[in-house]
């Protein structure tokens, strides 16, 4: 893991870039898997756009519009570099992961999937990598198949192999589970899918922010992620696709910017990626995303991974030694970024509410993964997630907060 130019994170210096941590009430922000905080350089880049060259792109023949266009396209190049895409044209800006996956389901899916075809998913998918495929299956008559997980919360690879047949046209899989934290063996999944001629869509919402994802090495067909989970703003996401696939696919949304010529009854379409970016895009947000890619690259994705693993390990051991706490998912070395748990006798929403009174932000609920909740036989879980600005002190505060919640609920149940 450690290479010659590895530099551990300077977490104190990083925290200076996040004004939210300088507030009067110290904030232990343990919900970055839902949406990460945004560092000052990213906000500053968006402010500079608004303050000095605010204009629409790809149209204006004047200086500030050309500047906006150049910055928007530079952001595309930065994102391409982040995931090692061979060509920046393979980066389509969307609103988020959800829209990127819907783009594939509507455009590629409608053109490719028929009633005898099968789409293989896993039971750990986020709704955004499930519902678009359900809608496609309902529209086309295709069948959805689900790979089960093992008791430890790992993908059951033998089951995946059983499900893969010549009927499989697509495997849509998350790289990292947003509930269990499980890091799936993506390379093997992609190789196995390709061996039966299926394409692969990767939901990389929880992986791109945390470690290096190389689309050329993986050889995935599509990969989707969101800006707001990797220190970027909301309202911007990414679809990466192999160029021949993107070129063959019909448009997703029609309108301005995505056309070459328009007549009354018929139009021709622009080249990729403009073909998939109808209307005025999120310009400031794309520029912000480019700077977020710079930010996490400069901090070092390897260093981010090592740091968040330390926090995850520490939290795992702290919570594991606490009576009444159930942890979900595999051992820490098999997961990334998130730790889901339940505390006996306390609803996850109450846990989150009590922790909030102590300045600790975690998430509670079904985490947009209801089939996984059913599989785990729970209604909801509490989830702490870790990122580059978190500290061991944040983990200790989580632990102390949970102990306080347990004592409070214990007192309440005895005073009834
Ligand atoms: N997939 C995974 C694994 C996620 O964690 C999330 C966000 N919770 C999404 C997809 C959806 O991301 P967005 O809401 O930005 O579209």
Coordinates of C-alpha atoms and ligand atoms in Angstrom, one line a residue:
X1 CA 0.0 0.0 0.0
X2 CA 2.7 2.5 1.0
X3 CA 4.7 3.7 -2.0
X4 CA 7.8 5.8 -2.2
X5 CA 6.0 9.1 -2.5
X6 CA 3.4 8.4 0.2
X7 CA 2.7 11.3 2.6
X8 CA 0.4 10.7 5.5
X9 CA -2.4 13.3 5.8
X10 CA -1.8 16.4 7.7
X11 CA -5.3 16.3 9.2
X12 CA -4.9 19.5 11.3
X13 CA -3.9 21.5 8.1
X14 CA -6.8 19.9 6.2
X15 CA -9.3 20.9 8.9
X16 CA -8.2 24.5 8.4
X17 CA -9.7 24.3 4.9
X18 CA -13.1 23.5 6.4
X19 CA -14.6 26.5 8.2
X20 CA -17.5 24.4 9.5
X21 CA -15.0 22.8 12.0
X22 CA -14.1 26.2 13.4
X23 CA -17.7 26.8 14.7
X24 CA -18.3 27.5 18.4
X25 CA -19.7 24.0 19.1
X26 CA -17.2 21.4 18.0
X27 CA -18.7 19.3 15.3
X28 CA -17.8 15.6 14.9
X29 CA -19.1 15.1 11.4
X30 CA -19.5 11.4 10.8
X31 CA -21.8 11.5 7.8
X32 CA -19.5 12.1 4.8
X33 CA -20.9 9.0 3.1
X34 CA -24.2 10.9 2.7
X35 CA -22.4 14.2 1.7
X36 CA -18.9 15.3 2.5
X37 CA -17.9 18.8 3.6
X38 CA -16.6 21.3 1.1
X39 CA -13.1 22.8 1.5
X40 CA -12.4 26.5 1.1
X41 CA -10.4 26.1 -2.2
X42 CA -13.5 24.5 -3.8
X43 CA -15.9 27.1 -2.6
X44 CA -13.3 29.8 -3.7
X45 CA -13.1 28.4 -7.2
X46 CA -16.9 28.6 -7.5
X47 CA -16.9 32.1 -6.1
X48 CA -14.3 33.2 -8.6
X49 CA -16.6 32.0 -11.4
X50 CA -19.6 34.0 -10.0
X51 CA -17.5 37.1 -9.2
X52 CA -15.3 37.3 -12.3
X53 CA -16.5 35.3 -15.3
X54 CA -20.2 34.3 -14.7
X55 CA -21.7 33.5 -18.1
X56 CA -23.1 30.6 -20.0
X57 CA -20.8 28.2 -21.8
X58 CA -20.3 26.9 -25.3
X59 CA -22.3 29.8 -26.9
X60 CA -21.0 33.3 -26.1
X61 CA -18.3 34.7 -28.4
X62 CA -17.0 37.0 -25.7
X63 CA -14.2 36.8 -23.3
X64 CA -15.9 35.7 -20.1
X65 CA -18.0 33.1 -21.8
X66 CA -14.9 31.7 -23.4
X67 CA -13.3 31.6 -20.0
X68 CA -16.3 29.8 -18.5
X69 CA -16.2 27.3 -21.3
X70 CA -12.5 26.7 -20.8
X71 CA -12.9 26.2 -17.0
X72 CA -15.8 23.8 -17.5
X73 CA -13.8 21.7 -20.0
X74 CA -10.8 21.9 -17.7
X75 CA -12.9 20.4 -15.0
X76 CA -13.8 17.5 -17.3
X77 CA -10.1 16.9 -17.9
X78 CA -9.4 16.9 -14.2
X79 CA -12.1 14.4 -13.6
X80 CA -10.9 12.2 -16.4
X81 CA -7.4 12.2 -14.8
X82 CA -8.8 11.3 -11.4
X83 CA -10.2 8.0 -12.7
X84 CA -7.6 7.6 -15.5
X85 CA -10.2 7.8 -18.3
X86 CA -8.3 7.7 -21.6
X87 CA -10.2 10.7 -23.0
X88 CA -12.0 13.6 -21.4
X89 CA -14.9 13.1 -23.9
X90 CA -15.8 10.0 -21.9
X91 CA -16.7 12.1 -18.9
X92 CA -20.4 13.1 -19.1
X93 CA -21.5 15.6 -16.4
X94 CA -24.8 14.7 -14.7
X95 CA -26.5 15.9 -11.6
X96 CA -25.3 13.0 -9.5
X97 CA -24.8 9.2 -9.4
X98 CA -28.5 8.7 -9.6
X99 CA -28.9 10.6 -12.9
X100 CA -25.8 9.0 -14.3
X101 CA -27.2 5.5 -13.8
X102 CA -30.6 6.6 -15.1
X103 CA -28.9 7.9 -18.2
X104 CA -27.5 4.4 -18.9
X105 CA -30.7 2.7 -18.0
X106 CA -32.8 4.9 -20.4
X107 CA -30.4 5.4 -23.2
X108 CA -28.2 2.2 -23.4
X109 CA -30.9 0.1 -21.7
X110 CA -33.8 1.0 -24.0
X111 CA -31.6 0.4 -27.1
X112 CA -30.1 -2.9 -25.9
X113 CA -32.3 -4.8 -23.4
X114 CA -35.1 -7.1 -24.6
X115 CA -37.6 -9.3 -22.9
X116 CA -35.4 -12.4 -22.7
X117 CA -32.5 -10.6 -21.3
X118 CA -31.3 -10.6 -17.7
X119 CA -29.8 -7.9 -15.5
X120 CA -27.7 -9.0 -12.6
X121 CA -27.7 -6.8 -9.5
X122 CA -26.7 -7.4 -5.9
X123 CA -28.8 -7.2 -2.7
X124 CA -26.5 -4.5 -1.4
X125 CA -27.4 -1.9 -4.1
X126 CA -28.4 1.6 -3.2
X127 CA -31.9 2.4 -4.6
X128 CA -30.2 4.5 -7.3
X129 CA -28.6 1.4 -8.7
X130 CA -31.8 -0.6 -8.4
X131 CA -34.9 1.4 -9.2
X132 CA -33.7 2.5 -12.7
X133 CA -33.2 -1.2 -13.6
X134 CA -36.6 -2.1 -12.2
X135 CA -38.2 0.5 -14.4
X136 CA -36.2 -0.7 -17.4
X137 CA -37.2 -4.3 -16.7
X138 CA -40.8 -3.3 -16.4
X139 CA -40.6 -1.5 -19.7
X140 CA -38.8 -4.2 -21.6
X141 CA -39.9 -7.4 -19.9
X142 CA -36.3 -8.2 -18.9
X143 CA -35.6 -10.1 -15.7
X144 CA -33.6 -8.9 -12.7
X145 CA -31.4 -11.3 -10.8
X146 CA -29.8 -10.6 -7.4
X147 CA -26.5 -11.8 -6.1
X148 CA -26.8 -12.7 -2.4
X149 CA -24.3 -11.7 0.3
X150 CA -22.6 -14.1 2.8
X151 CA -23.2 -14.0 6.5
X152 CA -20.2 -11.7 6.9
X153 CA -21.6 -9.2 4.5
X154 CA -19.4 -10.0 1.6
X155 CA -20.6 -10.5 -2.0
X156 CA -21.3 -14.2 -2.6
X157 CA -19.0 -14.6 -5.6
X158 CA -20.0 -18.2 -6.3
X159 CA -23.6 -17.1 -6.5
X160 CA -22.6 -14.4 -9.0
X161 CA -21.0 -17.0 -11.2
X162 CA -24.2 -19.1 -11.0
X163 CA -26.3 -16.2 -12.2
X164 CA -24.1 -15.2 -15.1
X165 CA -25.3 -16.9 -18.3
X166 CA -25.5 -15.9 -22.0
X167 CA -28.8 -14.2 -21.1
X168 CA -27.0 -11.7 -18.8
X169 CA -26.7 -8.4 -20.7
X170 CA -25.7 -6.3 -17.8
X171 CA -24.2 -6.5 -14.3
X172 CA -24.8 -3.4 -12.2
X173 CA -22.9 -3.4 -9.0
X174 CA -21.7 -1.1 -6.3
X175 CA -18.0 -0.8 -5.7
X176 CA -18.4 -0.1 -2.0
X177 CA -21.7 -0.7 -0.1
X178 CA -23.0 2.5 1.5
X179 CA -24.4 0.4 4.4
X180 CA -21.9 -2.4 5.0
X181 CA -18.8 -0.7 3.7
X182 CA -18.0 -3.9 1.9
X183 CA -15.4 -3.3 -0.9
X184 CA -16.5 -5.6 -3.7
X185 CA -14.0 -7.6 -5.8
X186 CA -14.7 -5.4 -8.8
X187 CA -12.0 -6.6 -11.1
X188 CA -13.1 -10.2 -10.7
X189 CA -16.8 -9.2 -11.2
X190 CA -16.0 -7.3 -14.3
X191 CA -13.9 -10.1 -15.8
X192 CA -16.6 -12.7 -15.0
X193 CA -19.3 -10.5 -16.5
X194 CA -17.3 -9.9 -19.7
X195 CA -16.7 -13.6 -20.0
X196 CA -20.4 -14.1 -20.7
X197 CA -20.6 -11.0 -22.9
X198 CA -22.3 -8.7 -20.4
X199 CA -21.6 -5.0 -19.8
X200 CA -20.8 -3.7 -16.4
X201 CA -22.1 -0.5 -14.7
X202 CA -20.2 0.4 -11.6
X203 CA -21.8 2.5 -8.8
X204 CA -18.6 4.2 -7.6
X205 CA -20.4 6.8 -5.3
X206 CA -18.6 5.5 -2.2
X207 CA -15.3 4.4 -3.8
X208 CA -14.0 7.4 -5.9
X209 CA -13.9 9.7 -2.9
X210 CA -11.8 7.1 -0.9
X211 CA -9.2 5.4 -3.1
X212 CA -7.8 5.4 -6.5
X213 CA -10.2 4.0 -9.1
X214 CA -8.7 3.3 -12.5
X215 CA -11.3 2.7 -15.2
X216 CA -8.8 1.5 -17.7
X217 CA -7.4 -1.1 -15.4
X218 CA -10.8 -2.2 -14.3
X219 CA -12.1 -2.2 -17.9
X220 CA -15.6 -1.3 -16.7
X221 CA -18.1 -0.2 -19.3
X222 CA -19.7 2.5 -17.3
X223 CA -18.9 4.1 -13.9
X224 CA -21.0 6.7 -12.0
X225 CA -20.2 8.9 -9.0
X226 CA -21.2 12.1 -7.3
X227 CA -19.3 15.3 -6.6
X228 CA -20.8 16.0 -3.2
X229 CA -19.3 12.9 -1.6
X230 CA -15.8 13.8 -2.7
X231 CA -15.5 17.4 -1.3
X232 CA -17.3 18.9 -4.3
X233 CA -20.6 20.7 -4.4
X234 CA -24.0 19.2 -4.8
X235 CA -25.7 19.2 -8.2
X236 CA -22.8 17.7 -10.2
X237 CA -22.0 14.0 -10.9
X238 CA -20.2 12.0 -13.4
X239 CA -20.9 9.2 -15.9
X240 CA -17.8 7.6 -17.4
X241 CA -18.4 5.3 -20.4
X242 CA -16.4 3.5 -23.0
X243 CA -16.3 5.7 -26.1
X244 CA -17.9 3.3 -28.6
X245 CA -20.8 2.7 -26.2
X246 CA -21.4 6.4 -25.6
X247 CA -21.1 7.1 -29.3
X248 CA -23.7 4.4 -30.2
X249 CA -26.2 5.3 -27.5
X250 CA -29.2 7.5 -28.3
X251 CA -29.6 10.8 -26.3
X252 CA -31.2 10.7 -22.9
X253 CA -32.6 14.2 -22.7
X254 CA -33.3 16.4 -25.8
X255 CA -32.9 20.2 -26.0
X256 CA -30.3 22.9 -26.4
X257 CA -26.6 22.1 -26.5
X258 CA -27.0 18.4 -27.4
X259 CA -27.8 19.0 -31.1
X260 CA -25.9 19.5 -34.3
X261 CA -28.8 20.5 -36.6
X262 CA -32.5 20.9 -35.9
X263 CA -35.3 20.9 -38.5
X264 CA -39.0 20.9 -37.8
X265 CA -39.4 17.2 -37.7
X266 CA -35.9 15.8 -37.1
X267 CA -32.6 16.7 -35.5
X268 CA -29.0 15.4 -35.6
X269 CA -27.1 15.2 -32.4
X270 CA -23.8 16.6 -31.1
X271 CA -20.8 14.4 -30.4
X272 CA -20.2 12.9 -27.0
X273 CA -20.2 14.2 -24.4
X274 CA -22.4 17.2 -25.5
X275 CA -25.0 14.7 -26.8
X276 CA -25.7 13.8 -23.1
X277 CA -25.6 17.3 -21.7
X278 CA -28.8 18.9 -22.8
X279 CA -29.6 22.4 -21.5
X280 CA -27.4 24.7 -19.4
X281 CA -25.4 22.5 -17.1
X282 CA -24.2 23.1 -13.6
X283 CA -21.3 25.3 -14.6
X284 CA -20.1 26.5 -11.2
X285 CA -20.6 23.0 -9.8
X286 CA -18.5 21.4 -12.5
X287 CA -15.7 23.9 -11.9
X288 CA -16.0 23.1 -8.2
X289 CA -15.8 19.4 -8.9
X290 CA -12.6 19.9 -10.9
X291 CA -11.1 21.6 -7.9
X292 CA -12.4 18.9 -5.6
X293 CA -10.6 16.3 -7.7
X294 CA -7.4 18.4 -7.3
X295 CA -8.0 18.7 -3.6
X296 CA -8.3 15.0 -2.9
X297 CA -5.5 14.2 -5.3
X298 CA -3.2 16.7 -3.6
X299 CA -4.1 15.3 -0.2
X300 CA -3.3 11.9 -1.7
X301 CA -6.0 9.2 -2.3
X302 CA -3.7 6.6 -0.8
X303 CA -3.2 8.8 2.3
X304 CA -7.0 9.3 2.5
X305 CA -7.6 5.6 2.4
X306 CA -4.9 4.8 5.0
X307 CA -6.3 7.5 7.3
X308 CA -10.0 6.6 7.0
X309 CA -9.0 2.9 7.5
X310 CA -7.3 3.8 10.8
X311 CA -10.5 5.6 12.0
X312 CA -12.7 2.8 10.8
X313 CA -10.6 0.2 12.6
X314 CA -10.6 2.2 15.8
X315 CA -14.3 2.7 15.7
X316 CA -14.9 -0.9 14.9
X317 CA -12.9 -2.1 17.9
X318 CA -14.4 0.5 20.2
X319 CA -17.9 -0.4 19.3
X320 CA -17.3 -4.1 19.2
X321 CA -16.1 -4.1 22.8
X322 CA -19.3 -2.3 23.9
X323 CA -22.1 -4.5 25.1
X324 CA -25.4 -4.2 23.3
X325 CA -23.9 -2.9 20.0
X326 CA -24.3 -5.0 16.8
X327 CA -22.0 -4.2 14.0
X328 CA -22.9 -4.9 10.4
X329 CA -20.6 -5.8 7.5
X330 CA -17.3 -7.6 7.2
X331 CA -14.0 -7.0 9.1
X332 CA -12.6 -3.4 8.7
X333 CA -9.9 -4.5 6.3
X334 CA -12.6 -5.6 3.9
X335 CA -14.5 -2.4 3.9
X336 CA -14.1 1.3 3.3
X337 CA -15.4 4.5 4.9
X338 CA -18.5 3.4 6.7
X339 CA -19.6 1.5 9.8
X340 CA -23.2 0.5 10.4
X341 CA -24.5 -0.6 13.7
X342 CA -27.4 -0.9 16.0
X343 CA -27.7 -0.4 19.8
X344 CA -30.0 -2.9 21.6
X345 CA -33.2 -1.2 22.7
X346 CA -32.7 2.1 21.0
X347 CA -34.1 3.0 17.6
X348 CA -31.3 4.3 15.2
X349 CA -33.2 7.6 14.9
X350 CA -33.0 8.1 18.7
X351 CA -29.3 7.2 18.6
X352 CA -28.7 9.9 16.0
X353 CA -30.9 12.4 17.9
X354 CA -29.0 11.8 21.2
X355 CA -25.6 12.0 19.4
X356 CA -26.7 15.3 17.8
X357 CA -27.2 16.8 21.2
X358 CA -23.5 16.2 21.8
X359 CA -22.4 17.7 18.4
X360 CA -22.0 14.4 16.7
X361 CA -23.6 13.9 13.2
X362 CA -24.3 10.4 12.0
X363 CA -27.0 9.0 9.7
X364 CA -29.8 6.6 10.7
X365 CA -32.4 4.9 8.5
X366 CA -32.6 2.5 5.7
X367 CA -29.8 4.3 3.8
X368 CA -31.7 3.9 0.5
X369 CA -31.0 0.2 0.6
X370 CA -34.3 -1.4 1.7
X371 CA -33.6 -4.8 0.2
X372 CA -30.4 -5.0 2.2
X373 CA -32.3 -4.0 5.4
X374 CA -34.7 -6.9 4.7
X375 CA -31.7 -9.2 4.2
X376 CA -30.2 -8.0 7.5
X377 CA -33.6 -8.4 9.1
X378 CA -33.6 -4.8 10.5
X379 CA -35.7 -1.8 9.8
X380 CA -32.8 0.6 10.0
X381 CA -29.2 1.0 11.1
X382 CA -27.1 3.8 12.5
X383 CA -24.1 4.6 10.3
X384 CA -20.9 6.5 11.1
X385 CA -18.7 7.4 8.1
X386 CA -15.2 8.8 8.0
X387 CA -13.3 11.1 5.7
X388 CA -10.0 12.9 5.4
X389 CA -10.9 15.6 8.0
X390 CA -12.0 13.2 10.8
X391 CA -9.9 12.5 13.8
X392 CA -9.5 9.8 16.4
X393 CA -11.1 12.3 18.8
X394 CA -14.3 12.2 16.6
X395 CA -14.3 8.4 17.0
X396 CA -13.9 8.8 20.8
X397 CA -16.7 11.3 20.9
X398 CA -18.9 8.8 19.0
X399 CA -18.0 6.1 21.5
X400 CA -18.7 8.3 24.5
X401 CA -22.0 9.5 22.9
X402 CA -23.2 6.0 22.4
X403 CA -22.4 5.1 26.0
X404 CA -24.3 8.1 27.1
X405 CA -27.3 7.1 24.9
X406 CA -27.2 3.6 26.4
X407 CA -27.2 5.1 30.0
X408 CA -30.0 7.5 29.2
X409 CA -32.2 4.8 27.7
X410 CA -31.4 2.5 30.5
X411 CA -32.4 5.1 33.1
X412 CA -35.6 5.9 31.2
X413 CA -36.7 2.3 30.9
X414 CA -36.1 1.8 34.7
X415 CA -38.0 4.9 35.7
X416 CA -41.2 3.7 33.9
Ligands
LIG1 N1 -24.9 4.8 -4.7 C1 -24.3 4.8 -3.5 C2 -23.5 3.6 -3.1 C3 -24.5 5.8 -2.6 O1 -24.0 5.8 -1.4 C4 -25.3 6.9 -3.0 C5 -25.5 8.1 -2.1 N2 -26.0 7.8 -0.8 C6 -25.8 6.9 -4.3 C7 -25.6 5.9 -5.1 C8 -26.7 8.1 -4.8 O2 -25.9 9.2 -4.9 P1 -26.7 10.6 -5.3 O3 -27.7 10.8 -4.3 O4 -25.6 11.6 -5.2 O5 -27.2 10.4 -6.6

